[in-house]
Coordinates of C-alpha atoms and ligand atoms in Angstrom, one line a residue:
M20 CA 86.1 125.7 132.1
V21 CA 88.5 129.1 133.1
M22 CA 87.8 132.3 131.6
G23 CA 88.8 135.7 131.1
E24 CA 91.9 137.2 128.9
F25 CA 95.2 136.0 130.6
T26 CA 99.2 134.5 130.5
Q27 CA 99.5 131.9 132.8
E28 CA 101.7 129.6 134.4
S29 CA 100.8 125.8 134.7
E30 CA 104.3 123.1 135.7
L31 CA 102.9 120.9 133.5
L32 CA 101.0 121.5 130.2
V33 CA 99.4 118.3 128.3
V34 CA 98.2 119.9 124.7
G35 CA 94.8 117.5 123.9
G36 CA 92.3 115.2 125.4
G37 CA 92.2 112.2 124.7
P38 CA 93.6 108.5 125.8
G39 CA 96.5 109.1 126.1
G40 CA 96.5 113.2 127.0
Y41 CA 93.9 112.6 129.3
A42 CA 95.4 109.9 130.7
A43 CA 99.0 111.8 130.7
A44 CA 97.6 114.6 133.3
F45 CA 95.8 112.3 135.4
R46 CA 98.6 109.8 136.3
A47 CA 100.5 113.6 136.8
A48 CA 97.7 115.3 138.5
D49 CA 98.7 112.1 141.1
L50 CA 102.0 112.7 140.6
G51 CA 101.6 116.3 142.4
W52 CA 102.4 118.2 139.3
D53 CA 100.4 121.1 138.7
V54 CA 97.9 120.4 135.2
T55 CA 96.4 122.0 132.3
L56 CA 94.7 120.3 130.0
V57 CA 94.6 122.6 126.4
E58 CA 91.9 121.3 124.6
R59 CA 90.0 122.5 120.9
D60 CA 86.5 120.9 122.6
P61 CA 84.7 121.5 125.0
K62 CA 84.6 118.3 126.8
P63 CA 88.5 116.0 126.9
G64 CA 87.6 112.4 125.9
G65 CA 88.7 112.8 122.0
V66 CA 88.6 111.2 119.4
C67 CA 88.9 108.1 121.1
L68 CA 85.3 108.6 123.1
H69 CA 83.0 111.9 120.5
R70 CA 84.3 111.0 117.6
G71 CA 85.8 107.0 117.0
C72 CA 86.1 104.1 119.6
I73 CA 82.6 104.7 121.9
P74 CA 80.2 105.6 119.8
S75 CA 81.3 102.7 116.9
K76 CA 80.9 100.5 119.6
S77 CA 77.6 101.6 120.9
L78 CA 76.6 101.4 117.3
L79 CA 77.9 98.3 116.9
H80 CA 76.4 97.7 119.5
L81 CA 72.8 97.9 118.1
S82 CA 73.7 95.8 115.1
E83 CA 74.6 92.9 117.4
I84 CA 71.9 93.0 119.3
M85 CA 69.6 93.1 114.8
A86 CA 71.9 90.2 114.0
D87 CA 71.8 88.2 116.4
A88 CA 68.1 88.2 117.0
E89 CA 67.9 87.8 113.3
H90 CA 69.9 84.8 113.6
A91 CA 68.1 83.4 116.6
A92 CA 65.2 81.8 114.6
S93 CA 67.6 79.2 112.8
M94 CA 67.7 78.1 116.7
G95 CA 63.9 77.8 116.8
V96 CA 63.3 81.8 118.1
T97 CA 61.9 84.4 115.4
F98 CA 61.4 88.1 116.0
S99 CA 59.7 91.0 114.2
K100 CA 62.3 92.9 111.5
P101 CA 63.4 95.1 114.2
S102 CA 63.0 98.7 112.9
I103 CA 65.0 101.9 112.8
D104 CA 64.2 105.2 115.5
L105 CA 67.1 106.7 114.3
E106 CA 66.6 109.9 116.0
R107 CA 66.5 108.5 119.2
I108 CA 69.9 105.3 118.2
R109 CA 71.9 108.9 117.3
E110 CA 70.1 110.6 121.6
W111 CA 71.4 107.7 122.4
K112 CA 74.9 106.9 120.9
N113 CA 75.4 110.4 121.9
A114 CA 74.4 110.6 125.7
V115 CA 76.6 107.7 126.2
N116 CA 80.1 109.9 125.1
D117 CA 78.0 113.6 127.3
R118 CA 77.9 110.9 130.8
L119 CA 80.9 109.7 129.1
A120 CA 83.5 113.3 128.5
D121 CA 81.2 114.7 131.9
G122 CA 82.4 112.0 133.5
L123 CA 86.3 112.6 132.4
L124 CA 85.0 117.0 133.2
D125 CA 84.5 115.9 137.1
L126 CA 87.8 113.4 137.8
C127 CA 89.8 116.5 136.1
E128 CA 88.3 118.3 138.5
K129 CA 88.6 116.7 141.4
R130 CA 93.0 115.7 140.5
G131 CA 93.0 120.1 140.4
V132 CA 92.9 119.4 136.7
Q133 CA 92.3 122.3 134.8
Y134 CA 90.7 122.4 131.2
I135 CA 91.2 125.0 128.8
Q136 CA 89.7 125.1 125.8
G137 CA 92.0 126.1 123.1
R138 CA 93.8 125.0 120.6
A139 CA 98.0 125.3 121.3
V140 CA 100.7 126.6 119.5
F141 CA 104.0 126.6 120.2
E142 CA 105.4 129.3 120.6
S143 CA 108.6 128.1 122.2
S144 CA 109.3 125.7 124.1
D145 CA 108.0 127.0 127.4
Q146 CA 104.9 128.8 125.7
C147 CA 101.8 128.6 124.1
R148 CA 99.1 130.6 122.8
L149 CA 96.3 130.3 122.8
L150 CA 94.1 130.5 120.0
E151 CA 89.8 130.2 120.4
S152 CA 90.4 130.3 124.6
E153 CA 89.4 133.1 127.1
V154 CA 93.3 132.4 128.2
S155 CA 96.2 133.3 125.5
R156 CA 99.0 132.1 126.5
I157 CA 100.0 129.9 128.5
K158 CA 103.9 129.7 129.6
F159 CA 104.8 126.3 131.6
K160 CA 108.3 124.0 132.9
H161 CA 106.6 120.6 130.5
A162 CA 104.4 119.5 127.7
I163 CA 103.3 116.4 126.8
L164 CA 101.4 116.9 123.3
C165 CA 99.4 114.5 122.5
T166 CA 97.1 116.3 119.6
G167 CA 96.4 112.5 118.0
S168 CA 95.4 112.4 114.7
R169 CA 92.8 113.1 111.9
P170 CA 91.1 110.5 109.2
S171 CA 93.5 110.3 106.0
S172 CA 91.6 111.8 102.2
L173 CA 91.8 110.5 99.2
P174 CA 93.0 112.5 96.5
H175 CA 90.7 115.3 95.8
V176 CA 88.2 114.2 98.3
K177 CA 86.9 117.2 100.5
F178 CA 85.2 116.0 103.6
R179 CA 82.4 118.3 104.5
E180 CA 79.3 118.7 106.7
E181 CA 77.1 119.1 104.1
S182 CA 78.8 116.7 101.5
R183 CA 78.1 112.8 100.5
V184 CA 81.4 111.4 100.9
M185 CA 81.7 110.7 104.6
D186 CA 84.7 109.7 106.9
S187 CA 84.5 108.5 109.9
T188 CA 83.3 110.9 112.0
L189 CA 80.4 112.2 108.9
A190 CA 79.7 108.0 109.4
L191 CA 78.8 107.9 113.2
N192 CA 77.0 111.2 113.0
L193 CA 73.6 109.2 111.0
Q194 CA 72.6 111.5 109.3
D195 CA 70.5 109.0 107.4
I196 CA 70.4 105.4 105.8
P197 CA 71.6 105.7 102.9
E198 CA 69.9 102.8 100.1
S199 CA 73.6 101.9 98.4
L200 CA 77.0 103.2 100.7
L201 CA 80.2 102.8 98.9
V202 CA 83.0 101.9 102.2
V203 CA 86.2 102.6 100.6
G204 CA 89.6 100.9 102.9
A205 CA 90.5 97.4 104.8
G206 CA 90.1 98.3 108.7
Y207 CA 89.1 97.5 111.3
V208 CA 86.9 101.2 110.8
A209 CA 85.8 100.6 107.4
L210 CA 84.7 96.6 107.8
E211 CA 83.3 98.3 111.0
M212 CA 80.8 101.4 110.4
G213 CA 80.4 99.7 106.7
S214 CA 78.8 96.7 109.1
V215 CA 76.8 99.1 111.3
Y216 CA 75.4 101.1 107.8
A217 CA 74.7 97.4 106.5
A218 CA 72.3 96.3 110.1
L219 CA 70.6 99.9 109.6
G220 CA 69.5 98.4 105.8
S221 CA 72.3 99.8 103.8
K222 CA 73.0 97.7 100.7
V223 CA 76.9 97.8 101.6
T224 CA 80.3 97.8 98.5
L225 CA 83.4 97.3 99.5
I226 CA 86.4 98.2 97.6
V227 CA 89.6 97.3 99.0
H228 CA 92.6 97.9 98.2
R229 CA 94.8 95.0 98.1
D230 CA 93.9 91.5 97.6
R231 CA 92.2 91.9 101.4
M232 CA 90.9 92.8 104.8
V233 CA 92.7 94.7 107.8
R234 CA 96.1 93.4 106.9
A235 CA 97.6 93.4 110.7
A236 CA 95.6 90.2 111.4
D237 CA 97.2 86.7 110.2
P238 CA 94.3 86.0 107.3
D239 CA 93.7 82.1 109.0
L240 CA 91.9 84.7 111.2
T241 CA 90.3 87.3 108.2
V242 CA 88.0 84.1 106.9
P243 CA 84.9 83.6 109.9
L244 CA 85.2 87.8 108.8
K245 CA 85.5 88.3 105.1
R246 CA 82.6 85.1 104.6
K247 CA 80.5 86.7 107.4
L248 CA 80.4 90.2 105.5
E249 CA 80.7 88.5 101.8
E250 CA 76.4 87.8 103.4
V251 CA 75.4 91.1 104.8
F252 CA 77.8 93.0 101.8
H253 CA 76.3 93.4 98.2
S254 CA 79.4 92.4 97.6
I255 CA 82.9 92.9 98.3
H256 CA 86.5 93.9 95.1
Y257 CA 89.7 93.4 96.0
N258 CA 93.2 94.7 94.7
T259 CA 89.7 98.2 93.4
K260 CA 90.2 101.9 94.3
V261 CA 89.1 105.1 93.5
A262 CA 89.8 107.0 90.5
S263 CA 87.5 110.0 90.3
V264 CA 84.2 111.5 92.2
K265 CA 81.7 113.0 91.3
E266 CA 79.6 114.7 93.3
Q267 CA 75.7 114.7 91.9
K268 CA 72.2 115.9 94.0
D269 CA 71.7 113.1 95.4
S270 CA 73.8 110.0 94.7
V271 CA 78.2 109.9 93.5
E272 CA 78.9 109.3 90.8
V273 CA 82.3 106.6 91.7
T274 CA 84.5 106.4 89.1
M275 CA 86.1 102.6 90.0
E276 CA 90.1 100.6 88.2
G277 CA 90.5 97.3 89.5
E278 CA 88.3 93.9 89.9
I279 CA 85.0 95.6 89.4
E280 CA 82.2 95.7 86.8
P281 CA 81.4 98.5 85.8
S282 CA 83.6 100.5 86.7
K283 CA 82.0 103.4 86.5
Q284 CA 78.7 103.5 90.1
L285 CA 76.6 105.1 91.8
F286 CA 76.1 105.6 94.9
E287 CA 73.9 107.7 97.8
R288 CA 77.1 108.0 100.0
I289 CA 80.2 106.3 100.3
L290 CA 82.7 105.9 103.4
V291 CA 85.7 106.8 103.2
A292 CA 88.2 105.3 105.9
V293 CA 91.6 104.4 104.3
G294 CA 93.2 105.1 108.0
R295 CA 94.8 108.3 109.7
D296 CA 97.1 111.0 109.9
P297 CA 99.2 112.5 112.7
N298 CA 97.8 115.6 114.2
S299 CA 101.6 117.3 113.5
N300 CA 100.8 120.5 111.1
D301 CA 99.8 124.0 112.2
L302 CA 101.1 123.3 116.0
G303 CA 103.9 126.0 115.8
L304 CA 106.9 122.3 116.2
E305 CA 108.8 124.9 114.0
N306 CA 109.5 127.0 117.2
T307 CA 110.3 124.2 119.4
R308 CA 113.7 121.6 118.5
V309 CA 110.9 118.6 118.1
K310 CA 110.8 116.9 115.1
I311 CA 109.0 115.3 113.0
N312 CA 109.2 112.6 110.9
K313 CA 108.4 112.0 106.2
R314 CA 104.8 111.6 107.3
G315 CA 103.9 114.1 110.0
Y316 CA 105.4 111.7 113.5
V317 CA 106.6 113.2 116.4
Q318 CA 109.9 110.6 116.7
V319 CA 109.7 110.3 120.5
D320 CA 111.7 106.9 122.3
E321 CA 110.9 104.3 124.8
Q322 CA 110.1 107.0 127.4
Q323 CA 107.9 109.4 125.8
R324 CA 110.3 112.2 125.0
T325 CA 110.8 113.9 121.8
T326 CA 114.4 116.0 120.4
D327 CA 113.4 118.9 122.4
P328 CA 114.0 118.2 125.8
K329 CA 110.7 120.1 127.3
I330 CA 108.5 118.2 125.4
F331 CA 106.8 114.8 125.7
A332 CA 104.6 113.5 123.5
V333 CA 102.2 110.4 123.0
G334 CA 99.2 109.1 121.0
D335 CA 98.4 109.0 117.7
V336 CA 100.7 112.2 116.8
V337 CA 103.6 109.0 117.7
G338 CA 102.3 106.8 115.0
G339 CA 102.8 103.6 115.8
Y340 CA 99.6 101.8 116.8
M341 CA 96.8 104.2 116.9
L342 CA 94.9 102.9 119.6
A343 CA 93.0 104.0 123.1
H344 CA 95.0 102.0 125.3
K345 CA 98.4 102.7 123.5
A346 CA 98.2 106.3 123.6
M347 CA 96.9 106.2 127.0
H348 CA 99.7 103.4 128.9
E349 CA 102.6 106.5 126.5
G350 CA 100.4 108.6 128.3
K351 CA 101.8 108.1 131.8
V352 CA 104.9 107.1 131.1
A353 CA 105.4 110.3 129.2
A354 CA 104.0 112.3 133.1
E355 CA 106.2 109.2 135.4
V356 CA 109.0 110.0 133.1
I357 CA 107.8 114.0 133.7
A358 CA 107.8 113.4 137.7
G359 CA 110.7 111.4 137.0
Q360 CA 110.4 108.2 137.5
P361 CA 112.4 105.4 135.7
S362 CA 109.7 104.0 133.0
A363 CA 109.4 103.8 129.7
F364 CA 107.0 101.8 127.1
D365 CA 108.1 98.4 127.2
V366 CA 105.1 96.2 126.8
R367 CA 105.2 93.2 124.9
A368 CA 101.5 92.9 123.9
I369 CA 99.6 95.5 122.4
P370 CA 96.2 93.9 121.9
A371 CA 94.1 94.5 118.2
I372 CA 90.7 94.0 118.4
V373 CA 88.2 94.9 115.5
Y374 CA 84.2 94.8 117.1
T375 CA 83.4 92.8 113.5
N376 CA 80.8 89.8 113.5
P377 CA 83.4 87.6 114.2
Q378 CA 85.2 89.6 115.9
I379 CA 88.9 89.3 116.0
A380 CA 90.9 89.5 118.4
W381 CA 95.2 89.1 118.4
C382 CA 98.1 90.8 120.3
G383 CA 102.1 89.4 120.1
L384 CA 103.6 88.5 116.7
T385 CA 101.1 87.1 114.0
E386 CA 102.6 84.3 112.6
E387 CA 102.9 86.1 109.6
Q388 CA 105.1 88.7 110.9
A389 CA 107.3 84.7 112.1
R390 CA 107.3 83.3 109.1
S391 CA 108.6 86.5 106.8
E392 CA 111.5 87.0 109.4
G393 CA 112.3 83.1 109.4
R394 CA 111.2 83.0 113.1
P395 CA 111.3 79.5 113.9
I396 CA 107.5 78.9 115.6
K397 CA 105.4 76.0 116.7
V398 CA 101.5 77.1 116.0
T399 CA 98.9 75.1 117.1
R400 CA 94.6 76.3 116.2
F401 CA 91.6 75.4 118.1
P402 CA 88.7 75.6 116.1
W403 CA 85.6 75.9 117.2
K404 CA 83.5 73.5 116.6
F405 CA 85.2 71.8 119.4
S406 CA 84.0 74.4 121.8
G407 CA 80.5 73.1 123.9
R408 CA 79.8 76.7 124.8
A409 CA 80.8 78.0 120.8
L410 CA 78.2 75.8 119.7
S411 CA 75.3 76.6 122.4
M412 CA 75.9 79.8 121.0
D413 CA 75.5 79.2 117.4
A414 CA 78.7 80.7 116.8
P415 CA 81.2 77.0 115.4
Q416 CA 83.7 79.6 113.6
G417 CA 85.2 80.8 115.9
L418 CA 89.3 80.2 116.2
T419 CA 91.7 80.4 118.5
K420 CA 95.8 80.0 117.3
M421 CA 98.8 80.2 118.9
I422 CA 101.9 81.1 118.5
F423 CA 104.9 79.7 120.3
D424 CA 108.3 79.1 120.9
P425 CA 109.1 75.5 119.9
D426 CA 112.4 75.5 122.3
T427 CA 111.5 76.8 125.0
Q428 CA 107.6 76.4 124.8
R429 CA 107.6 80.8 125.4
I430 CA 103.6 81.4 123.4
L431 CA 104.8 84.7 121.3
G432 CA 101.2 85.6 119.7
V433 CA 98.2 84.3 120.3
G434 CA 94.9 85.5 118.2
V435 CA 91.3 84.6 117.6
V436 CA 88.6 84.8 115.8
G437 CA 84.8 84.3 117.3
R438 CA 82.2 85.9 119.4
Q439 CA 83.8 88.4 122.0
S440 CA 86.6 87.4 121.2
E441 CA 87.5 90.8 123.2
G442 CA 87.2 89.1 126.1
L443 CA 89.5 86.2 125.7
I444 CA 92.5 88.4 124.5
A445 CA 93.3 90.2 127.9
E446 CA 94.4 86.7 128.8
A447 CA 96.7 86.2 125.9
V448 CA 98.4 89.7 126.7
L449 CA 99.0 88.8 129.9
A450 CA 100.1 85.5 129.3
L451 CA 102.4 87.7 127.0
E452 CA 103.6 90.6 129.5
M453 CA 104.7 87.5 131.7
G454 CA 106.4 85.9 130.2
A455 CA 104.0 82.4 130.2
L456 CA 104.1 78.8 128.4
A457 CA 102.4 76.3 127.1
E458 CA 102.6 75.0 130.6
D459 CA 101.3 77.4 132.4
V460 CA 97.9 78.8 130.5
A461 CA 97.5 74.5 130.4
L462 CA 97.5 74.5 133.9
S463 CA 95.4 77.0 134.9
I464 CA 92.1 76.5 135.3
H465 CA 89.2 77.4 132.9
A466 CA 85.9 78.0 133.8
H467 CA 83.7 74.9 132.1
P468 CA 81.8 75.9 129.2
T469 CA 83.4 79.6 128.1
L470 CA 85.0 81.2 125.4
S471 CA 87.6 80.5 127.2
E472 CA 88.8 77.1 127.4
T473 CA 90.1 77.5 123.6
E474 CA 92.7 79.5 124.8
G475 CA 93.5 76.4 127.4
E476 CA 93.1 73.9 124.7
V477 CA 95.5 75.5 122.4
A478 CA 98.0 76.1 124.6
E479 CA 97.1 72.0 125.4
I480 CA 97.3 71.2 122.3
F481 CA 100.9 72.0 121.6
L482 CA 101.5 69.8 124.7
G483 CA 100.2 66.8 123.6
R484 CA 97.2 66.3 125.5
S485 CA 94.1 68.5 124.7
T486 CA 90.7 66.8 125.9
H487 CA 89.1 67.3 122.6
V488 CA 91.0 67.5 120.2
L489 CA 92.8 63.3 119.4
P490 CA 96.9 63.6 119.9
K491 CA 99.1 63.8 117.0
K492 CA 102.5 62.5 116.9
G493 CA 104.1 64.5 120.2
P494 CA 104.0 68.1 121.7
G495 CA 103.3 70.3 119.7
Q496 CA 101.1 68.2 116.3
S497 CA 97.5 67.8 116.6
S498 CA 95.1 66.5 114.0
A499 CA 92.7 70.4 114.5
D500 CA 97.2 71.5 112.2
Ligands
FAD604 P1 92.6 111.4 120.0 O1 91.9 110.9 121.1 O2 93.5 112.1 118.4 O3 93.0 113.7 120.2 C1 93.0 114.4 121.3 C2 93.2 115.7 120.7 O4 93.4 116.3 120.8 C3 91.5 115.8 120.1 O5 90.6 115.7 121.1 C4 91.5 116.9 119.7 O6 91.1 117.8 119.9 C5 92.8 117.6 120.1 N1 93.9 118.6 119.0 C6 94.3 118.1 118.7 N2 95.2 119.7 118.0 C7 95.2 120.9 119.2 C8 95.9 122.1 119.0 N3 96.2 122.9 118.7 N4 94.7 121.9 120.1 C9 94.2 121.4 121.6 N5 93.8 120.4 121.4 C10 94.8 119.7 119.4 N6 90.5 103.3 119.0 C11 90.7 101.9 120.0 O7 92.1 101.0 120.4 N7 89.6 100.8 120.3 C12 88.9 101.4 119.4 O8 87.8 100.1 119.4 C13 88.6 102.6 118.6 N8 87.6 102.8 117.8 C14 88.0 103.3 116.4 C15 86.8 103.9 115.6 C16 86.7 104.5 115.5 C17 85.3 105.8 114.1 C18 87.9 106.1 115.0 C19 88.4 107.0 113.8 C20 88.9 105.4 115.9 C21 88.2 104.6 116.7 N9 90.1 104.0 117.5 C22 89.3 103.5 117.6 C23 91.4 105.4 117.8 C24 91.8 105.8 118.9 O9 90.3 106.2 118.6 C25 92.5 107.2 118.4 O10 93.6 105.8 118.3 C26 92.6 107.7 119.8 O11 92.0 108.6 120.1 C27 93.7 108.6 120.8 O12 93.9 109.2 121.3 P2 94.8 110.4 121.1 O13 94.9 110.1 122.6 O14 96.3 110.0 121.3 O15 94.5 111.3 120.7

């Protein structure tokens, strides 16, 4: 970190060191720019590394091991009940984060990116004041805003470390394992963190505001997950919301409205995971020409330019898919555009993954989206009960589906639910980006026995020549429909 009270100049100032920010900073440095990265945290990584993707996946990995060990009993191998050393789990999770954050610091140094800890506030379109920092001001030619997002709350609820009402950050700290936990939300953070706490022994009650979970995914993909969560959670209630929360000494009294009885219940803790808000306030954006929309997202074009010619923005703060890989891709685009390259954020597929057990992954057009737009499509499905690899892992509940343009055979979208879906979606993304047809995937040899064969077969079903599913009446028809 840079020490000393002074104003400095930088060709490019990157504000925020999350995946959007460090990807932008590194790309710009590789393109020869003099880059300064300002971040509130002592080390780069952002929400993703310190309070999001990585720690949640570390904990989900442990949950998966425990679930697998328990499940092995049905296949003839019995382990004793796991004993949980919460302190050791925390240490391990934090060690993973630290190792990655140190790696990023090292990459900053090796690339000549100057890392400064501080909170940036724009004073004009070419100058920032730094608070809580040893450097007071930075003048720049260009800036990239990568300030990310923070957990949304419920009305009258404030997240504090000493409170029993947690956001995802506090939940990841694993202060204790509450006997009873109310999880409010239906998105991936609610389901992933609820799964972690259930695996560690909490009695988890999930309340979902609408009539289904993971609303961005097709409903058929969520069915196996719903069934599994009904087993591992104490209860799930749809069309239910929190009306009020009253903290007591050892519990929280929650009054709920909707499909839950009784409507007033006590929980040891609550996790509120109802979405995220952009960090676009308290940044001095009013001193620039950057415009934000009604929900606080910074407006950008496909080259990540804001309405201020000197300032670009990427990642969660610009909205859209609030995912780390989307932020990184946008960060690289912004750096390249600043360096004079004709780059743009022009992708056909942003993969989304829910790392629950089973996992759900999808990309491109969903069936529901296509139907609501009245777009002609053909959908084929390959149930995993026909997959040797799925059965050898005792995971027959999975499903792979593809959405095709019926005229051109082009793949428009892919969805997977089941074990290791995270790996399967990569082929789908490549297929969509390359404009692949059913024939391309069907003619690509998929190793046997692997779950990837389900992607080959689902394309073959479209062509009426699947090995494991009987053909029906011609292309697009099969007995698995
Ligand atoms: P952030 O990662 O939010 O980084 C922004 C940074 O800017 C922060 O470090 C902040 O300290 C800094 N900052 C803010 N204001 C200032 C300022 N004024 N001055 C200096 N610095 C400032 N995404 C996935 O793709 N996969 C996942 O599995 C996944 N899991 C998640 C799990 C959880 C529990 C959560 C909460 C999120 C998860 N996400 C996941 C989302 C992912 O973390 C975000 O999409 C991603 O971090 C966004 O990157 P970003 O660079 O836009 O912003």
